[in-house]
CSV table of C-alpha atoms in Angstrom, one decimal:
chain,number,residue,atom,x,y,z
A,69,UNK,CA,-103.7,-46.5,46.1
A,70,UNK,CA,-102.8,-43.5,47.2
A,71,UNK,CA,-104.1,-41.0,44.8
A,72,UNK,CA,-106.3,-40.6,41.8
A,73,UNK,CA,-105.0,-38.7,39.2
A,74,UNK,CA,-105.1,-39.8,35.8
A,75,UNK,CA,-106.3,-42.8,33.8
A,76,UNK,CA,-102.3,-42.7,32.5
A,77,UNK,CA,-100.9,-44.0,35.5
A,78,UNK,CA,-103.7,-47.1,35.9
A,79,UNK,CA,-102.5,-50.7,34.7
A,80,UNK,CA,-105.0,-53.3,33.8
A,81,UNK,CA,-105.0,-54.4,37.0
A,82,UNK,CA,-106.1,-51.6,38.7
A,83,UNK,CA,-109.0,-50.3,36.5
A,84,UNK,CA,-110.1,-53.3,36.8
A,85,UNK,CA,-110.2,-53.5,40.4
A,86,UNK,CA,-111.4,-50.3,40.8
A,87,UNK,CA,-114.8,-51.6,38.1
A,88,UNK,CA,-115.2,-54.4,40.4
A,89,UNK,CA,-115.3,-52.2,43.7
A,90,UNK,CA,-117.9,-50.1,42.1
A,91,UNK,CA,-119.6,-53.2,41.1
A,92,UNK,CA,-119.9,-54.6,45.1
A,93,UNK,CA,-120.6,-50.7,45.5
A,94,UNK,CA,-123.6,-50.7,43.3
A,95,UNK,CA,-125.1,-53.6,44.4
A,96,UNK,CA,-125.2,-52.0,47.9
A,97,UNK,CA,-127.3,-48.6,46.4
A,98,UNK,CA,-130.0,-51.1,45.7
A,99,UNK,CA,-130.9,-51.8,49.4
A,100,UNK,CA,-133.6,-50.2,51.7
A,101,UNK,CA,-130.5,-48.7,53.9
A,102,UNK,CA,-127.6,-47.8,51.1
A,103,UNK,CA,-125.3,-46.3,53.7
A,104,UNK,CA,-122.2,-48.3,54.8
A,105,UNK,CA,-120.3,-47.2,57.9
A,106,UNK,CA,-116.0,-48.3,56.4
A,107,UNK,CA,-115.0,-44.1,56.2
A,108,UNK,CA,-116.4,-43.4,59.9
A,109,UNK,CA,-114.4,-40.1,61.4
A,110,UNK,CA,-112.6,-39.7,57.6
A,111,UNK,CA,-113.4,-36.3,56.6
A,112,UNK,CA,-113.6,-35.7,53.0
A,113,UNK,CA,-112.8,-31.9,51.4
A,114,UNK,CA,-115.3,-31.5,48.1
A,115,UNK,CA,-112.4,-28.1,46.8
A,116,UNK,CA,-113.6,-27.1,43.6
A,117,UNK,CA,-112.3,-24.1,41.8
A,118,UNK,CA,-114.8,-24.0,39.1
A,119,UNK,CA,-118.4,-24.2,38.5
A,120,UNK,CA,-119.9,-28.0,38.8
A,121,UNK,CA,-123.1,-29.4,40.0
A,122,UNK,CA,-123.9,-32.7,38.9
A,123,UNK,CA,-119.6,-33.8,40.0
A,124,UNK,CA,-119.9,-31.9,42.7
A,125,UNK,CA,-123.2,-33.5,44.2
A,126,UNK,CA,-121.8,-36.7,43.2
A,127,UNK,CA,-118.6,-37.3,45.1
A,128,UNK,CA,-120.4,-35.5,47.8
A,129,UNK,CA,-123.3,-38.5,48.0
A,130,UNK,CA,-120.4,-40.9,47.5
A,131,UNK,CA,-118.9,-39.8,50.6
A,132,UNK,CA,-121.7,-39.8,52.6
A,133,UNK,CA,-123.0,-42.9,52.0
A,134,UNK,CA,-119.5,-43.9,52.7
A,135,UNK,CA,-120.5,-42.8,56.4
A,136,UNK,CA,-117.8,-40.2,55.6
A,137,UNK,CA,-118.1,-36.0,56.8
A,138,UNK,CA,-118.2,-33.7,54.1
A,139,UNK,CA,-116.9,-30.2,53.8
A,140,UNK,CA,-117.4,-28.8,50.4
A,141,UNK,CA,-115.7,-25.2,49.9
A,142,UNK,CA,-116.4,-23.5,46.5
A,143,UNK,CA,-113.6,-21.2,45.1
A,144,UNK,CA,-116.5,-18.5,44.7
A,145,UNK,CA,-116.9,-16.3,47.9
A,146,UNK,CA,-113.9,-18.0,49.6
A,147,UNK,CA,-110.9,-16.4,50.6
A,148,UNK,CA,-109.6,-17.6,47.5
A,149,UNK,CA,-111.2,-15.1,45.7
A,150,UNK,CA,-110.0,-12.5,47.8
A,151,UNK,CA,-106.2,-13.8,46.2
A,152,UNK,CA,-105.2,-17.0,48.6
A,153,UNK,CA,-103.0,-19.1,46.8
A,154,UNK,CA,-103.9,-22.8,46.3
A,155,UNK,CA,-100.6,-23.8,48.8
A,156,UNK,CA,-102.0,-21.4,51.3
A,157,UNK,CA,-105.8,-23.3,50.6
A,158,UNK,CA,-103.9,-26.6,50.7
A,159,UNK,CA,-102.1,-25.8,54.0
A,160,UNK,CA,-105.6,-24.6,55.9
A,161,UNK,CA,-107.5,-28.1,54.5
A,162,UNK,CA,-104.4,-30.1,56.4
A,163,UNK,CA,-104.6,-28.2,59.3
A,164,UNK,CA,-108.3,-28.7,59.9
A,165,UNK,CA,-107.8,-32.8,59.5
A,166,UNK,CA,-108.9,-33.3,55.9
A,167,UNK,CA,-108.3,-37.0,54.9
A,168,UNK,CA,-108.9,-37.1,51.4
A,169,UNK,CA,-109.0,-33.7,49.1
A,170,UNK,CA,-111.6,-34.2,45.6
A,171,UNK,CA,-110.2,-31.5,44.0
A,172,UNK,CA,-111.3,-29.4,40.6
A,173,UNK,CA,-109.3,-26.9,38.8
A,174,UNK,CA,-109.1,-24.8,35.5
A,175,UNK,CA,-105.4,-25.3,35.6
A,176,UNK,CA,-104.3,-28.8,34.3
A,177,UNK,CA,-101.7,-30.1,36.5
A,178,UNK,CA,-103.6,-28.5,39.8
A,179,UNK,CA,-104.5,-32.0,41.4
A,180,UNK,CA,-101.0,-33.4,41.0
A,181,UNK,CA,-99.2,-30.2,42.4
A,182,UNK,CA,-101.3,-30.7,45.5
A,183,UNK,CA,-100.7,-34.4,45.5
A,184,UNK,CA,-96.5,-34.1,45.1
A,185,UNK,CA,-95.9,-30.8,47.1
A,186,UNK,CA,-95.9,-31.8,50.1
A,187,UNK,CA,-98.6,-28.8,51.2
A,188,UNK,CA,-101.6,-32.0,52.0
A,189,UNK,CA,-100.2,-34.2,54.7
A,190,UNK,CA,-96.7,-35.9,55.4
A,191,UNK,CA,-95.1,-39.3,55.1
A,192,UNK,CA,-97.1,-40.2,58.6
A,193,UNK,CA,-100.2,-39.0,57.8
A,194,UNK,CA,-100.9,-39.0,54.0
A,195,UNK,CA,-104.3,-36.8,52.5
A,196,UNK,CA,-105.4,-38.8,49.3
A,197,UNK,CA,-106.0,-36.1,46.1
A,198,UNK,CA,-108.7,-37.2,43.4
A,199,UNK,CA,-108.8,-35.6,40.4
A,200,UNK,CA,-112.5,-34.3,39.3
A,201,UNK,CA,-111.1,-32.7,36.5
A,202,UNK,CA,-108.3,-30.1,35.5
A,203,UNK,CA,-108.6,-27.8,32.9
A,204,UNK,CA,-108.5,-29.8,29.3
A,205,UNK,CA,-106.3,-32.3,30.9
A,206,UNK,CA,-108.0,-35.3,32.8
A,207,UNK,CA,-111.0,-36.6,34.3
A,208,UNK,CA,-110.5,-40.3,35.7
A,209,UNK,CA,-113.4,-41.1,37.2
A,210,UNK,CA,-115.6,-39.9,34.7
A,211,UNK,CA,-113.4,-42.2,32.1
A,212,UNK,CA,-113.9,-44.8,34.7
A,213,UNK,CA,-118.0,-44.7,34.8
A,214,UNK,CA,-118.2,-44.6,31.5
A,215,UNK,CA,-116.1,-47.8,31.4
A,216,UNK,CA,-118.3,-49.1,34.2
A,217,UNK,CA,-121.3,-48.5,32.1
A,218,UNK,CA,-120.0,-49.8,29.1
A,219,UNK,CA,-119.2,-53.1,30.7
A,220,UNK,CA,-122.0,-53.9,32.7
A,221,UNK,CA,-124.3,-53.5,28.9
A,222,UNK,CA,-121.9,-54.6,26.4
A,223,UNK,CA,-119.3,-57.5,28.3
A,224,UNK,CA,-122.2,-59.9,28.8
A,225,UNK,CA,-123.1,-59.7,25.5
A,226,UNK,CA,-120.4,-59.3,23.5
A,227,UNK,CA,-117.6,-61.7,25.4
A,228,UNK,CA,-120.0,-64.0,26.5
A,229,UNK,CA,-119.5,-63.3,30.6
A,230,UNK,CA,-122.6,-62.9,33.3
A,231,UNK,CA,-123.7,-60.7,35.3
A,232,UNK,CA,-122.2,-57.2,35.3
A,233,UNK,CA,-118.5,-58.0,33.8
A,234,UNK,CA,-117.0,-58.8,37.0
A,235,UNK,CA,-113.2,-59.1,36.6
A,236,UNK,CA,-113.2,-58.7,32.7
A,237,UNK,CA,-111.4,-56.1,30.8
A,238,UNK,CA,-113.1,-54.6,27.5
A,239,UNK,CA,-111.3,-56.2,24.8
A,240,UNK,CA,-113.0,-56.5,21.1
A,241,UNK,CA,-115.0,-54.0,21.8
A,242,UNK,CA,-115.2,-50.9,19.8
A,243,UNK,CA,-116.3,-47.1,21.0
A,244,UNK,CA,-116.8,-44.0,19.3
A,245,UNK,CA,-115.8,-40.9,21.1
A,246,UNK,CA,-117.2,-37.6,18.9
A,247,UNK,CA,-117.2,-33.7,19.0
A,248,UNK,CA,-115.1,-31.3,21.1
A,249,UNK,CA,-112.2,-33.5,21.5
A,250,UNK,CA,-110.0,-30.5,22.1
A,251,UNK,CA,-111.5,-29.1,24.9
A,252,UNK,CA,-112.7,-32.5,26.5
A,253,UNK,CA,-110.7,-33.9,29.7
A,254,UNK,CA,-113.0,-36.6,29.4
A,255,UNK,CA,-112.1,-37.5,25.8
A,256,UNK,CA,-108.6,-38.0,26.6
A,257,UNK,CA,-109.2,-39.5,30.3
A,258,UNK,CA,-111.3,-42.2,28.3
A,259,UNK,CA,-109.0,-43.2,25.1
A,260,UNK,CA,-106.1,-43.9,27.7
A,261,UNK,CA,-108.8,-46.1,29.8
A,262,UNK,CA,-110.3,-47.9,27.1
A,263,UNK,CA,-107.2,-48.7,25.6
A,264,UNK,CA,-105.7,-50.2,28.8
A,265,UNK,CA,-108.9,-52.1,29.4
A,266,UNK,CA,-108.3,-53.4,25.4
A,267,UNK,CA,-111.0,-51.5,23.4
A,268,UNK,CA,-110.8,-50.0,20.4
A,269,UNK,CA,-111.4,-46.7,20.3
A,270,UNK,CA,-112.1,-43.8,17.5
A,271,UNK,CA,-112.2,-39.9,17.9
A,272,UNK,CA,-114.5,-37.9,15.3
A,273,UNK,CA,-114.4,-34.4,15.1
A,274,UNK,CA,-114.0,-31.8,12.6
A,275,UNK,CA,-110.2,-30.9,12.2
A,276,UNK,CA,-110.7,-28.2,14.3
A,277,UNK,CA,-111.7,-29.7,16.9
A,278,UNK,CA,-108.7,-31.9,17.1
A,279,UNK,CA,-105.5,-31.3,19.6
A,280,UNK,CA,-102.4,-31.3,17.8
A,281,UNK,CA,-100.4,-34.2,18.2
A,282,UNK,CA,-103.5,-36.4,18.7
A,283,UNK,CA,-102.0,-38.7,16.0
A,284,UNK,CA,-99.9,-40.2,19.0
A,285,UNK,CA,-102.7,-41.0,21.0
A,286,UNK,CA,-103.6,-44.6,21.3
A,287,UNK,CA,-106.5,-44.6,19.2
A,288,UNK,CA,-107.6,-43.8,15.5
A,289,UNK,CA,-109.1,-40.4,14.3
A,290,UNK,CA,-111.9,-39.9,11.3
A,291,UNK,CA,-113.9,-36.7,10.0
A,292,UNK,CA,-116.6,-38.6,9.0
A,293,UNK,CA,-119.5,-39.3,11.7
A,294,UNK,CA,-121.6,-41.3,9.2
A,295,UNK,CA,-118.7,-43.4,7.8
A,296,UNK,CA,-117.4,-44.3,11.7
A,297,UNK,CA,-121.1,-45.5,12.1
A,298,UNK,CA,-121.6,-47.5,9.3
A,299,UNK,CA,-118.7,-49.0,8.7
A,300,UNK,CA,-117.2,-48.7,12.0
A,301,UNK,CA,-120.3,-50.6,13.8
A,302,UNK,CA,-118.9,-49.2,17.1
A,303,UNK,CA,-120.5,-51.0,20.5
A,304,UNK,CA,-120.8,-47.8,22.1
A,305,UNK,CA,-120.8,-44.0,20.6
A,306,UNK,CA,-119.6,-41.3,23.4
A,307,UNK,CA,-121.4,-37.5,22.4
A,308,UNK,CA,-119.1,-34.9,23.6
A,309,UNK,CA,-120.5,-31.4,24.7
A,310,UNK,CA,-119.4,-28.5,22.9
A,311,UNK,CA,-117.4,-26.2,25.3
A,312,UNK,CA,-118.3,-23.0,24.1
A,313,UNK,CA,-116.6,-22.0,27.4
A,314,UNK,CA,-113.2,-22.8,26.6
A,315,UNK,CA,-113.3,-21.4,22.8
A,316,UNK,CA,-111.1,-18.2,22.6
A,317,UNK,CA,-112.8,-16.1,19.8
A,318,UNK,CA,-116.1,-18.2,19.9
A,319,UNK,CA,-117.4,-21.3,18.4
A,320,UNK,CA,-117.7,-19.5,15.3
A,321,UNK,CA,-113.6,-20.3,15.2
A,322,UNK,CA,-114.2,-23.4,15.1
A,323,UNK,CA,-117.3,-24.4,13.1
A,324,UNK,CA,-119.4,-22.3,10.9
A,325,UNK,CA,-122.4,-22.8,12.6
A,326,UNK,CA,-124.4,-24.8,15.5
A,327,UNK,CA,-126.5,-26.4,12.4
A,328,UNK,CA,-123.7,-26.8,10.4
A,329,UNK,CA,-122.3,-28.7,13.4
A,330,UNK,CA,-125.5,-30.8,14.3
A,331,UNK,CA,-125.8,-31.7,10.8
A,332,UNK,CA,-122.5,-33.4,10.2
A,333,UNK,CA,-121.6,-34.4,14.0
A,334,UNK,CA,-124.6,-34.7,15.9
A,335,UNK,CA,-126.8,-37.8,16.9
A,336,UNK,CA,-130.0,-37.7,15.3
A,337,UNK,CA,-132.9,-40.0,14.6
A,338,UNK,CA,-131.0,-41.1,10.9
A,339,UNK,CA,-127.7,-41.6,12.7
A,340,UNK,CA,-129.4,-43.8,15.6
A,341,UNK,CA,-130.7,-46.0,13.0
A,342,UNK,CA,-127.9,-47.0,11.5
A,343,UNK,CA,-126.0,-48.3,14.4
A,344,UNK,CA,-126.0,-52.1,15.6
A,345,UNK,CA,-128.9,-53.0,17.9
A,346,UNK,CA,-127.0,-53.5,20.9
A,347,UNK,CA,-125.3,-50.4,20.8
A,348,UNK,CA,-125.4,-48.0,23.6
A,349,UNK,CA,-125.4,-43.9,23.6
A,350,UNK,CA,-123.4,-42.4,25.9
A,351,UNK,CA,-122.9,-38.2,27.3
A,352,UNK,CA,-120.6,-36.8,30.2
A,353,UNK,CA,-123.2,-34.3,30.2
A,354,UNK,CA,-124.9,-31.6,30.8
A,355,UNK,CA,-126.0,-32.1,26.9
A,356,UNK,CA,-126.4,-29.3,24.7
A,357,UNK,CA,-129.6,-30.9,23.4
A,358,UNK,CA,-129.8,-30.2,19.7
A,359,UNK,CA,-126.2,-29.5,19.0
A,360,UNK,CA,-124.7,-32.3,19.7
A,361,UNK,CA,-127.3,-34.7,20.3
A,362,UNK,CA,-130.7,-34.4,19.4
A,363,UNK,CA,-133.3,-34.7,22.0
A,364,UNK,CA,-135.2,-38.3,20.6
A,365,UNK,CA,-131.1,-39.7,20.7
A,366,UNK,CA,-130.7,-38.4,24.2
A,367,UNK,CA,-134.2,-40.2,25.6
A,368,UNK,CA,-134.6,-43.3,23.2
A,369,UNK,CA,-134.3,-46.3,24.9
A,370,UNK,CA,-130.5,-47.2,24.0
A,371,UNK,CA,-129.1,-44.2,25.8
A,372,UNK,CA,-127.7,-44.6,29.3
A,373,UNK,CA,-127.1,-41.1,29.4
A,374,UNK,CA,-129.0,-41.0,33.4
A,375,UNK,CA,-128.0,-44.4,33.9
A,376,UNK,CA,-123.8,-43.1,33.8
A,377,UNK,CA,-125.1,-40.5,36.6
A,378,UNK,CA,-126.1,-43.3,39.1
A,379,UNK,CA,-122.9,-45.6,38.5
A,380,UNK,CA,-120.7,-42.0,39.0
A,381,UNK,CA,-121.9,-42.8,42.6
A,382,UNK,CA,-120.6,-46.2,42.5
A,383,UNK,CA,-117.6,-45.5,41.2
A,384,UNK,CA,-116.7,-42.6,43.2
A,385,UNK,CA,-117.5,-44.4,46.1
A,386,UNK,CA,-114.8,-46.9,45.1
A,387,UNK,CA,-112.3,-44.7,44.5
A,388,UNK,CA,-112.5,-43.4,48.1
A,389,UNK,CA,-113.1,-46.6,49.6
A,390,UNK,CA,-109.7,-47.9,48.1
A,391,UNK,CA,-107.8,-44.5,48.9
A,392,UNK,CA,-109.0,-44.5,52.0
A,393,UNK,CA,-109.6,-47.7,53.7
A,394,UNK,CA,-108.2,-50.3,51.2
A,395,UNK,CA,-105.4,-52.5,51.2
A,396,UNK,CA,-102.0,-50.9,53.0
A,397,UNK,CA,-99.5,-52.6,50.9
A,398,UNK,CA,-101.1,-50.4,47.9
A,399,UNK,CA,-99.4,-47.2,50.2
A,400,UNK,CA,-96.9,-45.0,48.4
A,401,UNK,CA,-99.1,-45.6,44.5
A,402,UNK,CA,-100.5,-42.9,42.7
A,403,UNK,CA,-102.6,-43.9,40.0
């Protein structure tokens, strides 16, 4: 591995080795000392051009208990906002020894410019880029916790394996991704994973809140929360925060009203009921609680919610282990 981009460019193979290495990861976290020494004297550049906390802290505690240095430079009081360009940015981060670059932009397409330009490293001495998110665009390791998550709950006991999933995939298993699908990088980092790994996945939202063209996606679409749930019996249901952020005009362009929204797309105490017993709630976060998710969803005992922020350091610790000290004859892949 090389890079870490997007979940389009991993093969089964790969997300699945990358699940297992957070896996060996997270048993590690578990131990009176969780700090390992394999990225000793790798320095690793936390470059984030917009505001994050919870990704932010997380690659940065991934790195560390990698043994790794961390430099985190925030776009905010830099010299990038007195108008340095993100080559120039790129070409000072090389020249100070960075080894790997976990990179988030509002531009989609930002992490893979710095990855193919040729500003971060040379043939000799390659910088790895991870994407922590780009615009609307992609968030892989985000789609890869949540498939961490899902597998160490649902593999056991729906295909029958033990343990945590080790080496299996998610096929048969169904997940139900709803809300802001138009704004979400996670949404679309996640249907390209959990189609790879073999689930079945549907998006809900209200028509609105659909991309165009998402009928070529690999995955099925509904307007109809209740019907997904109790017909659908998905294994896992995925609440999606509203981005009121990223909605030109307002969310009133897109929904009538927050308790219009909440009552036909939120998670609430009715909705919990009717799902299968085994089935597992699920938010990127930070949650807007009572919009999307009401607040006994978000803290009864099937939600994971906390449980995704501790494998995010597993899995991010992964990622860097096998950019940056995995196997050599994975050189010249970006995935």
């Amino acid at each position: 591995m090389r890079h870490l981009l997007s979940t389009d460019e991993l093969s089964l193979e790969e997300a699945i080795l990358v699940l297992d290495t957070a896996a060996q990861m997270a048993a590690t976290q578990s131990r009176e000392i969780k700090k390992l020494p394999t990225l000793r004297g790798r320095t690793v550049v936390n470059l984030f051009f917009e505001d994050s906390t919870r990704t932010r802290i997380s690659f940065e505690t991934a790195a560390k208990r990698l043994s790794a240095d961390v430099i985190n430079f925030s776009a905010k009081g830099s010299s990038v906002s007195k108008g340095e360009s993100l080559k120039d940015t790129a070409l000072t981060l090389h020249a100070m020894g960075a080894d790997a670059v976990v990179v988030r932009h509002w531009a989609s397409g930002a992490p893979h410019q710095l990855a193919h330009s040729g500003w971060l490293g040379s043939a000799d001495n390659p910088v790895a880029v991870l994407n922590a998110g780009d615009g609307t665009h992609q968030h892989p390791t985000q789609a890869l916790l949540d498939a961490f998550t899902i597998r160490r709950h649902l593999v056991g006991r729906v295909g029958g394996a033990g343990g945590d999933g080790v080496g299996r995939d998610l096929a048969g298993l169904k997940v139900a991704v709803v809300g802001d699908v138009l704004h979400s990088r996670v949404a679309r980092s996640n249907v390209r994973l959990l189609r790879t790994l073999g689930a079945q996945v549907t998006l809900v939202a209200p028509p609105t809140l659909l991309p165009v063209g998402v009928e070529t996606w690999p995955c099925t679409t509904s307007y109809d929360l209740d019907e997904t749930l109790a017909h659908g019996q998905p294994d896992a249901v995925m609440m999606l925060r509203v981005q009121r952020e990223r909605m030109s005009g307002g969310a009133g362009a897109f929904f009538p009203s927050p308790l219009e929204y909440s009552r036909r797309y939120g998670l609430d105490h009715r909705r919990l009921a009717m799902l299968p017993a085994h089935t597992v709630v699920m938010h990127p976060g930070p949650m807007n609680r009572g919009l999307e998710i009401s607040a006994e969803a978000a803290d009864s005992p099937r939600s994971v919610i906390v449980e995704q922020v501790a494998n995010g350091v597993a899995v991010r610790m992964a990622a860097l282990y096998l950019l940056l000290a995995g196997d050599s004859s994975a050189e010249g892949s970006s995935i």
